[in-house]
CSV table of C-alpha atoms in Angstrom, one decimal:
chain,number,residue,atom,x,y,z
A,1,UNK,CA,111.7,78.3,115.1
A,2,UNK,CA,112.6,78.6,111.3
A,3,UNK,CA,114.3,82.0,111.9
A,4,UNK,CA,117.5,82.8,111.1
A,5,UNK,CA,118.7,84.1,114.5
A,6,UNK,CA,120.4,83.7,117.2
A,7,UNK,CA,118.5,83.7,120.7
A,8,UNK,CA,115.1,86.0,120.8
A,9,UNK,CA,116.7,88.6,123.1
A,10,UNK,CA,119.0,90.3,120.7
A,11,UNK,CA,117.4,90.1,117.5
A,12,UNK,CA,117.3,93.4,118.0
A,13,UNK,CA,121.3,94.0,118.8
A,14,UNK,CA,122.2,92.2,115.7
A,15,UNK,CA,120.4,93.3,113.6
A,16,UNK,CA,121.3,96.6,115.2
A,17,UNK,CA,125.2,96.1,114.3
A,18,UNK,CA,124.6,94.5,111.3
A,19,UNK,CA,123.5,97.9,110.0
A,20,UNK,CA,126.0,99.5,111.3
A,21,UNK,CA,128.2,97.1,109.0
A,22,UNK,CA,126.4,97.7,105.7
A,23,UNK,CA,125.9,101.2,106.1
A,24,UNK,CA,128.8,103.6,107.7
A,25,UNK,CA,127.3,106.8,106.5
A,26,UNK,CA,125.0,105.6,109.8
A,27,UNK,CA,126.4,105.8,113.1
A,28,UNK,CA,124.4,103.1,114.5
A,29,UNK,CA,124.2,103.2,119.0
A,30,UNK,CA,123.1,99.6,119.8
A,31,UNK,CA,123.6,99.9,123.6
A,32,UNK,CA,121.2,102.7,122.9
A,33,UNK,CA,119.6,101.8,120.2
A,34,UNK,CA,119.4,105.2,118.5
A,35,UNK,CA,120.4,104.7,114.6
A,36,UNK,CA,121.9,108.8,113.4
A,37,UNK,CA,123.3,110.1,109.8
A,38,UNK,CA,126.5,110.6,110.0
A,39,UNK,CA,126.9,114.4,109.6
A,40,UNK,CA,123.7,115.5,111.6
A,41,UNK,CA,123.8,117.9,113.8
A,42,UNK,CA,123.1,119.4,109.3
A,43,UNK,CA,123.5,123.4,110.4
A,44,UNK,CA,120.4,125.3,109.3
A,45,UNK,CA,118.2,122.7,108.7
A,46,UNK,CA,115.5,121.0,111.0
A,47,UNK,CA,115.6,118.0,111.9
A,48,UNK,CA,113.4,114.8,111.8
A,49,UNK,CA,113.0,111.7,114.1
A,50,UNK,CA,110.6,108.7,113.9
A,51,UNK,CA,110.4,106.1,115.5
A,52,UNK,CA,108.8,102.9,116.8
A,53,UNK,CA,109.1,99.1,117.4
A,54,UNK,CA,111.1,96.8,114.7
A,55,UNK,CA,109.4,94.2,112.8
A,56,UNK,CA,108.6,96.9,110.0
A,57,UNK,CA,112.2,97.5,108.2
A,58,UNK,CA,113.4,99.4,106.4
A,59,UNK,CA,110.3,101.9,108.6
A,60,UNK,CA,112.4,103.4,110.4
A,61,UNK,CA,115.7,102.6,110.6
A,62,UNK,CA,116.8,102.5,106.3
A,63,UNK,CA,115.1,105.7,106.1
A,64,UNK,CA,118.1,107.8,107.7
A,65,UNK,CA,120.3,110.0,105.7
A,66,UNK,CA,119.4,113.0,103.2
A,67,UNK,CA,116.4,113.6,102.1
A,68,UNK,CA,115.3,111.7,105.2
A,69,UNK,CA,115.5,111.0,108.9
A,70,UNK,CA,118.1,112.2,110.7
A,71,UNK,CA,117.1,109.5,112.9
A,72,UNK,CA,115.6,106.7,114.5
A,73,UNK,CA,115.0,105.2,117.7
A,74,UNK,CA,114.1,100.9,117.6
A,75,UNK,CA,112.6,99.6,119.7
A,76,UNK,CA,111.8,96.0,120.5
A,77,UNK,CA,109.4,93.5,118.2
A,78,UNK,CA,106.5,95.1,118.0
A,79,UNK,CA,107.1,97.4,121.1
A,80,UNK,CA,107.5,101.1,121.1
A,81,UNK,CA,110.5,102.6,122.1
A,82,UNK,CA,111.5,104.2,125.0
A,83,UNK,CA,111.6,108.3,125.5
A,84,UNK,CA,114.8,108.3,126.7
A,85,UNK,CA,115.8,107.0,123.4
A,86,UNK,CA,113.7,110.3,121.7
A,87,UNK,CA,115.8,112.5,123.4
A,88,UNK,CA,119.2,110.5,123.4
A,89,UNK,CA,118.4,111.4,119.3
A,90,UNK,CA,116.5,114.5,119.1
A,91,UNK,CA,119.7,116.5,121.2
A,92,UNK,CA,121.9,114.6,118.8
A,93,UNK,CA,120.7,115.2,115.7
A,94,UNK,CA,119.2,119.4,116.9
A,95,UNK,CA,121.1,122.2,115.0
A,96,UNK,CA,119.4,124.7,117.7
A,97,UNK,CA,116.4,124.9,114.1
A,98,UNK,CA,113.5,122.3,116.5
A,99,UNK,CA,113.1,118.4,116.0
A,100,UNK,CA,109.7,117.0,114.0
A,101,UNK,CA,108.7,113.7,115.4
A,102,UNK,CA,106.6,111.7,113.8
A,103,UNK,CA,104.8,109.6,115.5
A,104,UNK,CA,102.1,106.3,114.0
A,105,UNK,CA,99.1,106.2,115.9
A,106,UNK,CA,99.8,103.4,118.2
A,107,UNK,CA,99.1,104.2,121.7
A,108,UNK,CA,102.6,103.0,122.9
A,109,UNK,CA,104.4,105.5,120.9
A,110,UNK,CA,101.7,108.4,121.5
A,111,UNK,CA,102.1,108.5,124.9
A,112,UNK,CA,106.2,107.9,124.5
A,113,UNK,CA,106.8,110.2,121.9
A,114,UNK,CA,104.7,112.9,124.0
A,115,UNK,CA,106.3,112.4,127.3
A,116,UNK,CA,110.0,112.6,125.1
A,117,UNK,CA,108.7,115.4,123.9
A,118,UNK,CA,109.0,117.3,127.1
A,119,UNK,CA,111.7,116.0,128.1
A,120,UNK,CA,113.9,117.1,125.1
A,121,UNK,CA,111.7,121.2,125.6
A,122,UNK,CA,113.1,121.1,128.8
A,123,UNK,CA,117.1,120.4,127.2
A,124,UNK,CA,116.1,123.4,125.4
A,125,UNK,CA,114.6,121.5,121.9
A,126,UNK,CA,112.3,122.8,120.3
A,127,UNK,CA,109.9,119.8,118.8
A,128,UNK,CA,106.4,119.7,116.8
A,129,UNK,CA,105.4,116.5,116.3
A,130,UNK,CA,103.3,115.2,113.5
A,131,UNK,CA,100.5,112.0,114.0
A,132,UNK,CA,100.1,109.7,111.1
A,133,UNK,CA,96.9,108.0,111.0
A,134,UNK,CA,96.5,107.0,107.8
A,135,UNK,CA,94.3,102.9,107.5
A,136,UNK,CA,90.9,103.6,106.8
A,137,UNK,CA,90.9,99.3,108.0
A,138,UNK,CA,89.7,99.9,110.9
A,139,UNK,CA,88.5,103.0,113.1
A,140,UNK,CA,89.6,101.8,117.2
A,141,UNK,CA,92.3,98.3,117.2
A,142,UNK,CA,94.1,96.9,119.5
A,143,UNK,CA,97.4,98.7,119.5
A,144,UNK,CA,95.4,101.9,118.9
A,145,UNK,CA,92.7,104.6,119.1
A,146,UNK,CA,91.3,105.9,116.1
A,147,UNK,CA,93.1,104.6,112.7
A,148,UNK,CA,96.1,103.3,113.0
A,149,UNK,CA,99.8,104.5,111.0
A,150,UNK,CA,101.2,102.2,108.4
A,151,UNK,CA,101.9,103.1,104.8
A,152,UNK,CA,102.2,106.8,104.7
A,153,UNK,CA,104.0,107.2,107.1
A,154,UNK,CA,106.7,106.6,104.4
A,155,UNK,CA,105.4,109.5,102.4
A,156,UNK,CA,105.6,111.8,105.5
A,157,UNK,CA,109.3,110.8,105.9
A,158,UNK,CA,110.0,111.2,102.3
A,159,UNK,CA,108.0,114.7,101.6
A,160,UNK,CA,108.4,116.4,105.0
A,161,UNK,CA,112.3,115.4,105.0
A,162,UNK,CA,112.6,117.1,101.5
A,163,UNK,CA,110.9,120.0,103.3
A,164,UNK,CA,113.2,119.9,105.4
A,165,UNK,CA,116.6,119.7,103.4
A,166,UNK,CA,115.3,123.3,102.0
A,167,UNK,CA,115.6,125.0,104.2
A,168,UNK,CA,112.0,125.1,105.5
A,169,UNK,CA,111.7,126.4,109.3
A,170,UNK,CA,110.1,123.6,111.7
A,171,UNK,CA,106.5,125.3,111.5
A,172,UNK,CA,106.6,125.5,107.4
A,173,UNK,CA,107.7,121.3,107.9
A,174,UNK,CA,105.5,120.7,110.8
A,175,UNK,CA,102.6,122.1,107.9
A,176,UNK,CA,103.8,120.4,104.7
A,177,UNK,CA,104.2,116.8,107.1
A,178,UNK,CA,100.0,117.7,108.6
A,179,UNK,CA,98.8,118.8,104.3
A,180,UNK,CA,100.7,114.6,103.3
A,181,UNK,CA,98.7,113.0,106.2
A,182,UNK,CA,95.1,114.8,105.3
A,183,UNK,CA,96.3,113.9,102.2
A,184,UNK,CA,96.8,110.3,102.7
A,185,UNK,CA,95.1,106.7,103.4
A,186,UNK,CA,96.0,103.7,103.8
A,187,UNK,CA,94.4,99.3,103.7
A,188,UNK,CA,96.5,95.9,104.2
A,189,UNK,CA,95.2,92.3,103.8
A,190,UNK,CA,97.3,89.7,105.2
A,191,UNK,CA,97.5,86.1,103.4
A,192,UNK,CA,99.6,84.8,106.2
A,193,UNK,CA,99.8,85.3,109.9
A,194,UNK,CA,103.1,86.9,110.9
A,195,UNK,CA,105.7,85.5,114.1
A,196,UNK,CA,107.9,87.0,116.1
A,197,UNK,CA,111.1,85.8,117.8
A,198,UNK,CA,109.6,85.9,121.2
A,199,UNK,CA,106.8,83.8,120.4
A,200,UNK,CA,108.3,81.8,117.1
A,201,UNK,CA,104.6,81.1,115.9
A,202,UNK,CA,101.6,83.0,113.8
A,203,UNK,CA,100.8,85.7,116.0
A,204,UNK,CA,97.4,84.8,115.2
A,205,UNK,CA,94.7,82.4,114.2
A,206,UNK,CA,94.4,82.8,109.6
A,207,UNK,CA,93.0,78.8,108.3
A,208,UNK,CA,94.8,77.8,105.2
A,209,UNK,CA,92.7,79.1,102.3
A,210,UNK,CA,91.5,82.2,103.8
A,211,UNK,CA,93.0,86.4,104.3
A,212,UNK,CA,92.5,88.8,106.5
A,213,UNK,CA,90.7,92.3,104.9
A,214,UNK,CA,92.2,95.3,106.6
A,215,UNK,CA,94.9,93.7,108.7
A,216,UNK,CA,97.5,96.1,110.7
A,217,UNK,CA,101.2,95.8,111.4
A,218,UNK,CA,101.3,93.9,114.1
A,219,UNK,CA,98.4,91.3,113.2
A,220,UNK,CA,95.5,93.3,114.1
A,221,UNK,CA,92.2,92.1,113.0
A,222,UNK,CA,90.8,94.0,110.1
A,223,UNK,CA,87.3,94.6,108.8
A,224,UNK,CA,86.3,91.1,107.4
A,225,UNK,CA,88.1,86.7,106.9
A,226,UNK,CA,86.7,85.8,103.3
A,227,UNK,CA,87.5,83.2,101.4
A,228,UNK,CA,91.0,84.0,99.1
A,229,UNK,CA,90.1,86.1,96.6
A,230,UNK,CA,92.1,86.8,93.6
A,231,UNK,CA,94.3,89.6,92.7
A,232,UNK,CA,92.0,91.4,90.8
A,233,UNK,CA,89.8,91.3,94.0
A,234,UNK,CA,91.8,92.8,96.5
A,235,UNK,CA,92.9,95.3,94.7
A,236,UNK,CA,89.0,96.1,93.9
A,237,UNK,CA,88.6,96.2,97.6
A,238,UNK,CA,91.4,97.9,98.8
A,239,UNK,CA,91.5,100.7,95.5
A,240,UNK,CA,87.5,100.9,96.4
A,241,UNK,CA,87.1,100.5,100.7
A,242,UNK,CA,90.5,103.4,100.4
A,243,UNK,CA,88.8,105.8,97.8
A,244,UNK,CA,85.3,105.9,100.6
A,245,UNK,CA,87.0,107.6,102.7
A,246,UNK,CA,89.7,110.2,100.2
A,247,UNK,CA,87.7,110.9,97.4
A,248,UNK,CA,91.2,112.4,95.4
A,249,UNK,CA,90.6,115.9,93.6
A,250,UNK,CA,94.2,115.5,92.0
A,251,UNK,CA,96.7,113.1,91.0
A,252,UNK,CA,98.1,110.7,93.5
A,253,UNK,CA,101.1,109.0,94.8
A,254,UNK,CA,100.9,105.3,94.5
A,255,UNK,CA,102.5,102.9,97.4
A,256,UNK,CA,102.0,99.2,96.4
A,257,UNK,CA,103.7,97.4,99.6
A,258,UNK,CA,104.7,94.0,100.7
A,259,UNK,CA,104.2,92.5,104.1
A,260,UNK,CA,107.6,90.6,103.9
A,261,UNK,CA,106.6,87.9,102.9
A,262,UNK,CA,105.4,88.5,99.4
A,263,UNK,CA,107.5,88.4,96.5
A,264,UNK,CA,108.1,91.1,93.4
A,265,UNK,CA,106.7,88.9,90.6
A,266,UNK,CA,103.5,89.2,92.7
A,267,UNK,CA,103.8,92.7,93.6
A,268,UNK,CA,104.5,93.9,90.4
A,269,UNK,CA,101.4,92.6,89.4
A,270,UNK,CA,98.7,93.9,91.9
A,271,UNK,CA,100.1,96.9,91.3
A,272,UNK,CA,99.0,96.7,88.0
A,273,UNK,CA,95.2,95.5,89.6
A,274,UNK,CA,95.8,98.9,91.8
A,275,UNK,CA,96.3,100.7,88.3
A,276,UNK,CA,93.1,99.4,87.0
A,277,UNK,CA,91.0,100.4,89.6
A,278,UNK,CA,92.4,104.0,89.8
A,279,UNK,CA,91.8,104.2,86.2
A,280,UNK,CA,88.8,103.1,86.4
A,281,UNK,CA,87.3,105.1,88.8
A,282,UNK,CA,89.0,108.0,87.2
A,283,UNK,CA,91.8,109.1,89.6
A,284,UNK,CA,95.1,109.9,88.0
A,285,UNK,CA,98.2,108.3,89.5
A,286,UNK,CA,101.8,110.8,89.4
A,287,UNK,CA,103.8,108.3,90.9
A,288,UNK,CA,104.1,104.8,92.3
A,289,UNK,CA,106.9,102.8,94.6
A,290,UNK,CA,105.8,98.7,95.1
A,291,UNK,CA,108.2,96.8,97.4
A,292,UNK,CA,108.5,95.8,100.9
A,293,UNK,CA,108.8,99.3,103.2
A,294,UNK,CA,106.1,98.7,106.2
A,295,UNK,CA,106.6,95.2,106.4
A,296,UNK,CA,105.0,93.3,109.7
A,297,UNK,CA,108.0,90.6,109.6
A,298,UNK,CA,106.8,87.5,107.6
A,299,UNK,CA,103.9,88.4,107.4
A,300,UNK,CA,102.2,86.9,103.4
A,301,UNK,CA,100.4,89.9,102.0
A,302,UNK,CA,100.4,93.8,100.6
A,303,UNK,CA,99.2,97.5,102.1
A,304,UNK,CA,97.8,100.0,99.0
A,305,UNK,CA,98.2,103.7,100.7
A,306,UNK,CA,97.1,106.7,98.4
A,307,UNK,CA,98.5,109.8,98.7
A,308,UNK,CA,97.3,112.8,96.2
A,309,UNK,CA,99.3,115.7,96.0
A,310,UNK,CA,99.5,119.0,94.4
A,311,UNK,CA,103.1,120.2,92.7
A,312,UNK,CA,104.9,121.5,95.9
A,313,UNK,CA,104.8,117.3,97.5
A,314,UNK,CA,105.0,116.2,94.1
A,315,UNK,CA,108.4,118.1,93.6
A,316,UNK,CA,109.0,117.8,97.4
A,317,UNK,CA,108.6,114.1,96.1
A,318,UNK,CA,111.0,113.8,93.8
A,319,UNK,CA,113.2,115.1,95.4
A,320,UNK,CA,116.8,113.0,96.0
A,321,UNK,CA,117.0,111.0,98.5
A,322,UNK,CA,119.1,108.3,99.8
A,323,UNK,CA,119.5,106.3,102.5
A,324,UNK,CA,119.6,102.4,102.8
A,325,UNK,CA,115.4,101.7,101.8
A,326,UNK,CA,115.0,104.4,99.3
A,327,UNK,CA,116.8,106.2,97.3
A,328,UNK,CA,117.1,108.6,93.9
A,329,UNK,CA,118.9,111.2,92.8
A,330,UNK,CA,121.9,111.3,94.2
């Protein structure tokens, strides 16, 4: 097994210890699996909390900090965190103005965050939740009913995080987050399968010379398999799949996201093709972000996320952010 680990059972704990050593601006509770910004709770501010299975780094722990999340709860690899983690995090960051849960649409996450919201409210924490379901590739999949939550999670956490940083009330921060979800769509492509530490081998069979169009971030099946395509052809397919559903009338934010094992040389080349398709379809690009942000362990491949933005959403996107995984304007 060619992985930079000790044993599979301690992968998440080892990573959290390393994160704590590298980022003193965070409080990392390794035993309870909670990551909190060190200055939390921030007086007068709505708190944002998210989480999910590990293996998608920097999502979510890498997005804890000013301008994004106040806390994140990492589960085991590709496994939802448990309600106790979420309640512990919510009580740690609540400054009396409420907590917004950002939940990706996977069955375990949905059920556990729902239970955590009820438990947190029993402890006097006001909770609102927003469900991210941006993946247009398939309607239902192995892990979810309805569309999967993928790259738009970054847009939600950044834009709603900026709204909270400005002092907006919980109802308004929730409305901004829901607006981002409604305005965002994603499509992913796998060039290879990922390997979990526990399994130590590819989680699904993708023969050499083939790719999976519409893959999920856990390796869930997509729309179809084809013989390997060029970057030009993949961009046409992925962007057109998004535009069939989104039909933007406003400029868009573009996320060209690596799945974990695709180098930036290829991602920037693919970004050029995505821009070409959008220009040919008459879609104006407001901002572009390229890199590994919502990954799938060592999967080779990429995803595209588009979010149409008005002046308010663009202003919130441009607002300062200071996290391990995303940083500008500070």
